[in-house]
Amino acid sequence: VIDIVIDFGGTNIKIGLISDGNILSQTRLPAYSENGILPRLPKVVEAITELLQTNAYMPDQCSGIGIALPGLVDPEAKTLLSINEKYADAVGFEFDRWAQDVFHLPIVIENDARAALIGEISYGSARGETDAVLIIFGTGIGTAAIMNGRVLRGKHQQAGVLGGHFSTDVHGETCNCGNLGCLEAQASHRMLSNKVKHDPLYPKSMLRDSESIGYQTIIDSYESDDPLSSRLLEDMLVHWSAGIVNLIHAYDPETVILSGGLMKSAHIILPLLEERVLRSAWTPWGKVRFILAKEPDASVLLGMSSLLQSARKQGGIHIEFI
Ligand SMILES: [Zn+2]
């Protein structure tokens, strides 16, 4: 059985075909998420059709479509409840009907970071972990938590997934969500270019030569000893580690799973982050372990496949929620 999975990210839409935890084929499209989701759906259908054809699969070999979205999702009603700026028109959209109309397939739908956590505990490098938090550094910053073997959803579907909106500086930037100094407003990929261009060091920084500024450009120029990039990275580490300590204090995990594009630079980030977090976290029972996603780009896709498998109630995977 083949699962079709879609990860609607802020920058890219990733699409994959997965069978039993193996990615058979994948592709990606630019998201243009500020323009909404509806204008992109025809392209998504095209990409899925092409992916199936290229690999000589028929839609009737597929079990369903797994849809991951960067907002608050109601998995029972199969709708998006709320989202921060991007894909604004996806709120209330009937994804179920869309998938039925176009592919005659059922769907499962989940918050993207929660899907990433499920992907890592089902098929990834955190397989079998029962008490963990995940933080995924993409365009924004997503989080999720599992306690006593149950993935947190909560009464209003928002438990565990708002770690990007933990305040890490009460005197900080006003976030799009309305709160002050959210982790995502202080230290996300999305917010970097704005922050950088207002910095007095910017005119003399190597970053002036970069067309677009994000995590990767900062890390590259940090490695070339650019003073502004060093300061920015140091500053982001303060916020990232504060966010992770908050997650540890809130959800009592034994492991912290790190995923997302930033983890391609884990050799630089991880030692610095781990040192800061372990210094600050209150965990008298022992030390929290850090785990890196094996394929940071695939955590969300694997999670959606795992959820489809769990929904089919076949095979070994069954995900429990609270
Ligand atoms: Zn916020």
PDB file of N, CA and C in Angstrom, residues 177-229:
ATOM      1  N   CYS A 177       1.226  36.496  16.173  1.00  0.00           N
ATOM      2  CA  CYS A 177       0.141  35.851  16.929  1.00  0.00           C
ATOM      3  C   CYS A 177      -0.446  36.794  17.973  1.00  0.00           C
ATOM      4  N   GLY A 178       0.229  37.928  18.250  1.00  0.00           N
ATOM      5  CA  GLY A 178      -0.285  38.886  19.217  1.00  0.00           C
ATOM      6  C   GLY A 178       0.485  38.907  20.518  1.00  0.00           C
ATOM      7  N   ASN A 179       1.241  37.845  20.772  1.00  0.00           N
ATOM      8  CA  ASN A 179       2.029  37.747  22.004  1.00  0.00           C
ATOM      9  C   ASN A 179       3.352  38.517  21.843  1.00  0.00           C
ATOM     10  N   LEU A 180       3.979  38.819  22.955  1.00  0.00           N
ATOM     11  CA  LEU A 180       5.246  39.560  22.931  1.00  0.00           C
ATOM     12  C   LEU A 180       6.434  38.613  23.016  1.00  0.00           C
ATOM     13  N   GLY A 181       7.417  38.831  22.131  1.00  0.00           N
ATOM     14  CA  GLY A 181       8.696  38.138  22.252  1.00  0.00           C
ATOM     15  C   GLY A 181       8.659  36.644  22.070  1.00  0.00           C
ATOM     16  N   CYS A 182       7.755  36.159  21.205  1.00  0.00           N
ATOM     17  CA  CYS A 182       7.718  34.715  20.935  1.00  0.00           C
ATOM     18  C   CYS A 182       9.044  34.233  20.350  1.00  0.00           C
ATOM     19  N   LEU A 183       9.397  32.996  20.678  1.00  0.00           N
ATOM     20  CA  LEU A 183      10.579  32.361  20.102  1.00  0.00           C
ATOM     21  C   LEU A 183      10.607  32.541  18.584  1.00  0.00           C
ATOM     22  N   GLU A 184       9.454  32.341  17.959  1.00  0.00           N
ATOM     23  CA  GLU A 184       9.401  32.425  16.498  1.00  0.00           C
ATOM     24  C   GLU A 184       9.629  33.862  16.005  1.00  0.00           C
ATOM     25  N   ALA A 185       9.196  34.849  16.791  1.00  0.00           N
ATOM     26  CA  ALA A 185       9.418  36.248  16.404  1.00  0.00           C
ATOM     27  C   ALA A 185      10.873  36.651  16.632  1.00  0.00           C
ATOM     28  N   GLN A 186      11.539  35.986  17.580  1.00  0.00           N
ATOM     29  CA  GLN A 186      12.904  36.376  17.943  1.00  0.00           C
ATOM     30  C   GLN A 186      13.963  35.631  17.140  1.00  0.00           C
ATOM     31  N   ALA A 187      13.694  34.389  16.761  1.00  0.00           N
ATOM     32  CA  ALA A 187      14.813  33.587  16.246  1.00  0.00           C
ATOM     33  C   ALA A 187      14.402  32.577  15.176  1.00  0.00           C
ATOM     34  N   SER A 188      13.407  32.942  14.338  1.00  0.00           N
ATOM     35  CA  SER A 188      13.051  32.013  13.261  1.00  0.00           C
ATOM     36  C   SER A 188      13.692  32.462  11.946  1.00  0.00           C
ATOM     37  N   HIS A 189      13.850  31.505  11.066  1.00  0.00           N
ATOM     38  CA  HIS A 189      14.367  31.737   9.714  1.00  0.00           C
ATOM     39  C   HIS A 189      13.605  32.883   9.037  1.00  0.00           C
ATOM     40  N   ARG A 190      12.289  32.832   9.184  1.00  0.00           N
ATOM     41  CA  ARG A 190      11.401  33.802   8.537  1.00  0.00           C
ATOM     42  C   ARG A 190      11.674  35.240   8.974  1.00  0.00           C
ATOM     43  N   MET A 191      12.047  35.447  10.239  1.00  0.00           N
ATOM     44  CA  MET A 191      12.189  36.791  10.779  1.00  0.00           C
ATOM     45  C   MET A 191      13.592  37.360  10.588  1.00  0.00           C
ATOM     46  N   LEU A 192      14.525  36.506  10.123  1.00  0.00           N
ATOM     47  CA  LEU A 192      15.923  36.921  10.120  1.00  0.00           C
ATOM     48  C   LEU A 192      16.240  38.108   9.229  1.00  0.00           C
ATOM     49  N   SER A 193      15.734  38.098   7.984  1.00  0.00           N
ATOM     50  CA  SER A 193      16.207  39.102   7.042  1.00  0.00           C
ATOM     51  C   SER A 193      15.802  40.504   7.497  1.00  0.00           C
ATOM     52  N   ASN A 194      14.617  40.605   8.086  1.00  0.00           N
ATOM     53  CA  ASN A 194      14.161  41.885   8.603  1.00  0.00           C
ATOM     54  C   ASN A 194      15.077  42.391   9.718  1.00  0.00           C
ATOM     55  N   LYS A 195      15.386  41.468  10.615  1.00  0.00           N
ATOM     56  CA  LYS A 195      16.208  41.788  11.777  1.00  0.00           C
ATOM     57  C   LYS A 195      17.610  42.253  11.338  1.00  0.00           C
ATOM     58  N   VAL A 196      18.158  41.511  10.378  1.00  0.00           N
ATOM     59  CA  VAL A 196      19.523  41.760   9.932  1.00  0.00           C
ATOM     60  C   VAL A 196      19.657  43.139   9.293  1.00  0.00           C
ATOM     61  N   LYS A 197      18.686  43.483   8.452  1.00  0.00           N
ATOM     62  CA  LYS A 197      18.830  44.714   7.658  1.00  0.00           C
ATOM     63  C   LYS A 197      18.730  45.975   8.506  1.00  0.00           C
ATOM     64  N   HIS A 198      18.201  45.852   9.712  1.00  0.00           N
ATOM     65  CA  HIS A 198      18.129  47.015  10.597  1.00  0.00           C
ATOM     66  C   HIS A 198      19.314  47.094  11.550  1.00  0.00           C
ATOM     67  N   ASP A 199      20.273  46.183  11.381  1.00  0.00           N
ATOM     68  CA  ASP A 199      21.391  46.152  12.315  1.00  0.00           C
ATOM     69  C   ASP A 199      22.492  47.127  11.875  1.00  0.00           C
ATOM     70  N   PRO A 200      23.045  47.906  12.822  1.00  0.00           N
ATOM     71  CA  PRO A 200      24.106  48.857  12.470  1.00  0.00           C
ATOM     72  C   PRO A 200      25.338  48.194  11.843  1.00  0.00           C
ATOM     73  N   LEU A 201      25.561  46.902  12.142  1.00  0.00           N
ATOM     74  CA  LEU A 201      26.720  46.214  11.556  1.00  0.00           C
ATOM     75  C   LEU A 201      26.477  45.751  10.115  1.00  0.00           C
ATOM     76  N   TYR A 202      25.207  45.816   9.685  1.00  0.00           N
ATOM     77  CA  TYR A 202      24.843  45.252   8.374  1.00  0.00           C
ATOM     78  C   TYR A 202      25.635  45.837   7.198  1.00  0.00           C
ATOM     79  N   PRO A 203      25.796  47.178   7.135  1.00  0.00           N
ATOM     80  CA  PRO A 203      26.520  47.734   5.971  1.00  0.00           C
ATOM     81  C   PRO A 203      27.923  47.165   5.798  1.00  0.00           C
ATOM     82  N   LYS A 204      28.564  46.722   6.878  1.00  0.00           N
ATOM     83  CA  LYS A 204      29.930  46.195   6.756  1.00  0.00           C
ATOM     84  C   LYS A 204      29.965  44.671   6.788  1.00  0.00           C
ATOM     85  N   SER A 205      28.778  44.043   6.870  1.00  0.00           N
ATOM     86  CA  SER A 205      28.747  42.587   7.019  1.00  0.00           C
ATOM     87  C   SER A 205      28.781  41.881   5.666  1.00  0.00           C
ATOM     88  N   MET A 206      29.308  40.641   5.684  1.00  0.00           N
ATOM     89  CA  MET A 206      29.282  39.796   4.477  1.00  0.00           C
ATOM     90  C   MET A 206      27.862  39.539   4.015  1.00  0.00           C
ATOM     91  N   LEU A 207      26.924  39.657   4.960  1.00  0.00           N
ATOM     92  CA  LEU A 207      25.525  39.353   4.634  1.00  0.00           C
ATOM     93  C   LEU A 207      24.961  40.307   3.590  1.00  0.00           C
ATOM     94  N   ARG A 208      25.606  41.464   3.444  1.00  0.00           N
ATOM     95  CA  ARG A 208      25.150  42.434   2.426  1.00  0.00           C
ATOM     96  C   ARG A 208      25.177  41.840   1.032  1.00  0.00           C
ATOM     97  N   ASP A 209      26.069  40.883   0.813  1.00  0.00           N
ATOM     98  CA  ASP A 209      26.210  40.288  -0.519  1.00  0.00           C
ATOM     99  C   ASP A 209      25.215  39.157  -0.766  1.00  0.00           C
ATOM    100  N   SER A 210      24.463  38.768   0.276  1.00  0.00           N
ATOM    101  CA  SER A 210      23.521  37.655   0.100  1.00  0.00           C
ATOM    102  C   SER A 210      22.194  38.166  -0.439  1.00  0.00           C
ATOM    103  N   GLU A 211      21.662  37.452  -1.391  1.00  0.00           N
ATOM    104  CA  GLU A 211      20.382  37.846  -1.973  1.00  0.00           C
ATOM    105  C   GLU A 211      19.257  37.670  -0.969  1.00  0.00           C
ATOM    106  N   SER A 212      19.222  36.495  -0.337  1.00  0.00           N
ATOM    107  CA  SER A 212      18.213  36.279   0.698  1.00  0.00           C
ATOM    108  C   SER A 212      18.935  35.806   1.952  1.00  0.00           C
ATOM    109  N   ILE A 213      18.414  36.209   3.081  1.00  0.00           N
ATOM    110  CA  ILE A 213      19.078  35.888   4.346  1.00  0.00           C
ATOM    111  C   ILE A 213      18.230  34.916   5.151  1.00  0.00           C
ATOM    112  N   GLY A 214      18.845  33.830   5.554  1.00  0.00           N
ATOM    113  CA  GLY A 214      18.162  32.840   6.372  1.00  0.00           C
ATOM    114  C   GLY A 214      19.185  32.134   7.234  1.00  0.00           C
ATOM    115  N   TYR A 215      18.757  31.032   7.867  1.00  0.00           N
ATOM    116  CA  TYR A 215      19.658  30.293   8.750  1.00  0.00           C
ATOM    117  C   TYR A 215      20.980  29.950   8.047  1.00  0.00           C
ATOM    118  N   GLN A 216      20.874  29.435   6.797  1.00  0.00           N
ATOM    119  CA  GLN A 216      22.070  28.928   6.131  1.00  0.00           C
ATOM    120  C   GLN A 216      23.076  30.039   5.848  1.00  0.00           C
ATOM    121  N   THR A 217      22.571  31.208   5.391  1.00  0.00           N
ATOM    122  CA  THR A 217      23.500  32.310   5.090  1.00  0.00           C
ATOM    123  C   THR A 217      24.204  32.777   6.361  1.00  0.00           C
ATOM    124  N   ILE A 218      23.479  32.817   7.471  1.00  0.00           N
ATOM    125  CA  ILE A 218      24.087  33.261   8.733  1.00  0.00           C
ATOM    126  C   ILE A 218      25.180  32.271   9.151  1.00  0.00           C
ATOM    127  N   ILE A 219      24.887  30.984   9.023  1.00  0.00           N
ATOM    128  CA  ILE A 219      25.862  29.975   9.454  1.00  0.00           C
ATOM    129  C   ILE A 219      27.092  29.988   8.546  1.00  0.00           C
ATOM    130  N   ASP A 220      26.862  30.138   7.226  1.00  0.00           N
ATOM    131  CA  ASP A 220      28.000  30.209   6.302  1.00  0.00           C
ATOM    132  C   ASP A 220      28.909  31.390   6.645  1.00  0.00           C
ATOM    133  N   SER A 221      28.322  32.569   6.886  1.00  0.00           N
ATOM    134  CA  SER A 221      29.191  33.720   7.156  1.00  0.00           C
ATOM    135  C   SER A 221      29.743  33.687   8.586  1.00  0.00           C
ATOM    136  N   TYR A 222      29.040  33.000   9.476  1.00  0.00           N
ATOM    137  CA  TYR A 222      29.597  32.771  10.825  1.00  0.00           C
ATOM    138  C   TYR A 222      30.890  31.965  10.705  1.00  0.00           C
ATOM    139  N   GLU A 223      30.875  30.969   9.815  1.00  0.00           N
ATOM    140  CA  GLU A 223      32.072  30.136   9.633  1.00  0.00           C
ATOM    141  C   GLU A 223      33.218  30.920   8.991  1.00  0.00           C
ATOM    142  N   SER A 224      32.861  32.032   8.304  1.00  0.00           N
ATOM    143  CA  SER A 224      33.913  32.891   7.737  1.00  0.00           C
ATOM    144  C   SER A 224      34.205  34.069   8.661  1.00  0.00           C
ATOM    145  N   ASP A 225      33.835  33.945   9.933  1.00  0.00           N
ATOM    146  CA  ASP A 225      34.143  34.952  10.958  1.00  0.00           C
ATOM    147  C   ASP A 225      33.521  36.321  10.726  1.00  0.00           C
ATOM    148  N   ASP A 226      32.330  36.347  10.160  1.00  0.00           N
ATOM    149  CA  ASP A 226      31.618  37.618  10.009  1.00  0.00           C
ATOM    150  C   ASP A 226      31.077  38.043  11.387  1.00  0.00           C
ATOM    151  N   PRO A 227      31.464  39.247  11.874  1.00  0.00           N
ATOM    152  CA  PRO A 227      31.074  39.640  13.241  1.00  0.00           C
ATOM    153  C   PRO A 227      29.553  39.695  13.444  1.00  0.00           C
ATOM    154  N   LEU A 228      28.807  40.238  12.479  1.00  0.00           N
ATOM    155  CA  LEU A 228      27.354  40.320  12.635  1.00  0.00           C
ATOM    156  C   LEU A 228      26.737  38.918  12.733  1.00  0.00           C
ATOM    157  N   SER A 229      27.193  38.010  11.875  1.00  0.00           N
ATOM    158  CA  SER A 229      26.645  36.654  11.886  1.00  0.00           C
ATOM    159  C   SER A 229      26.960  35.937  13.192  1.00  0.00           C
TER     160      SER A 229
END
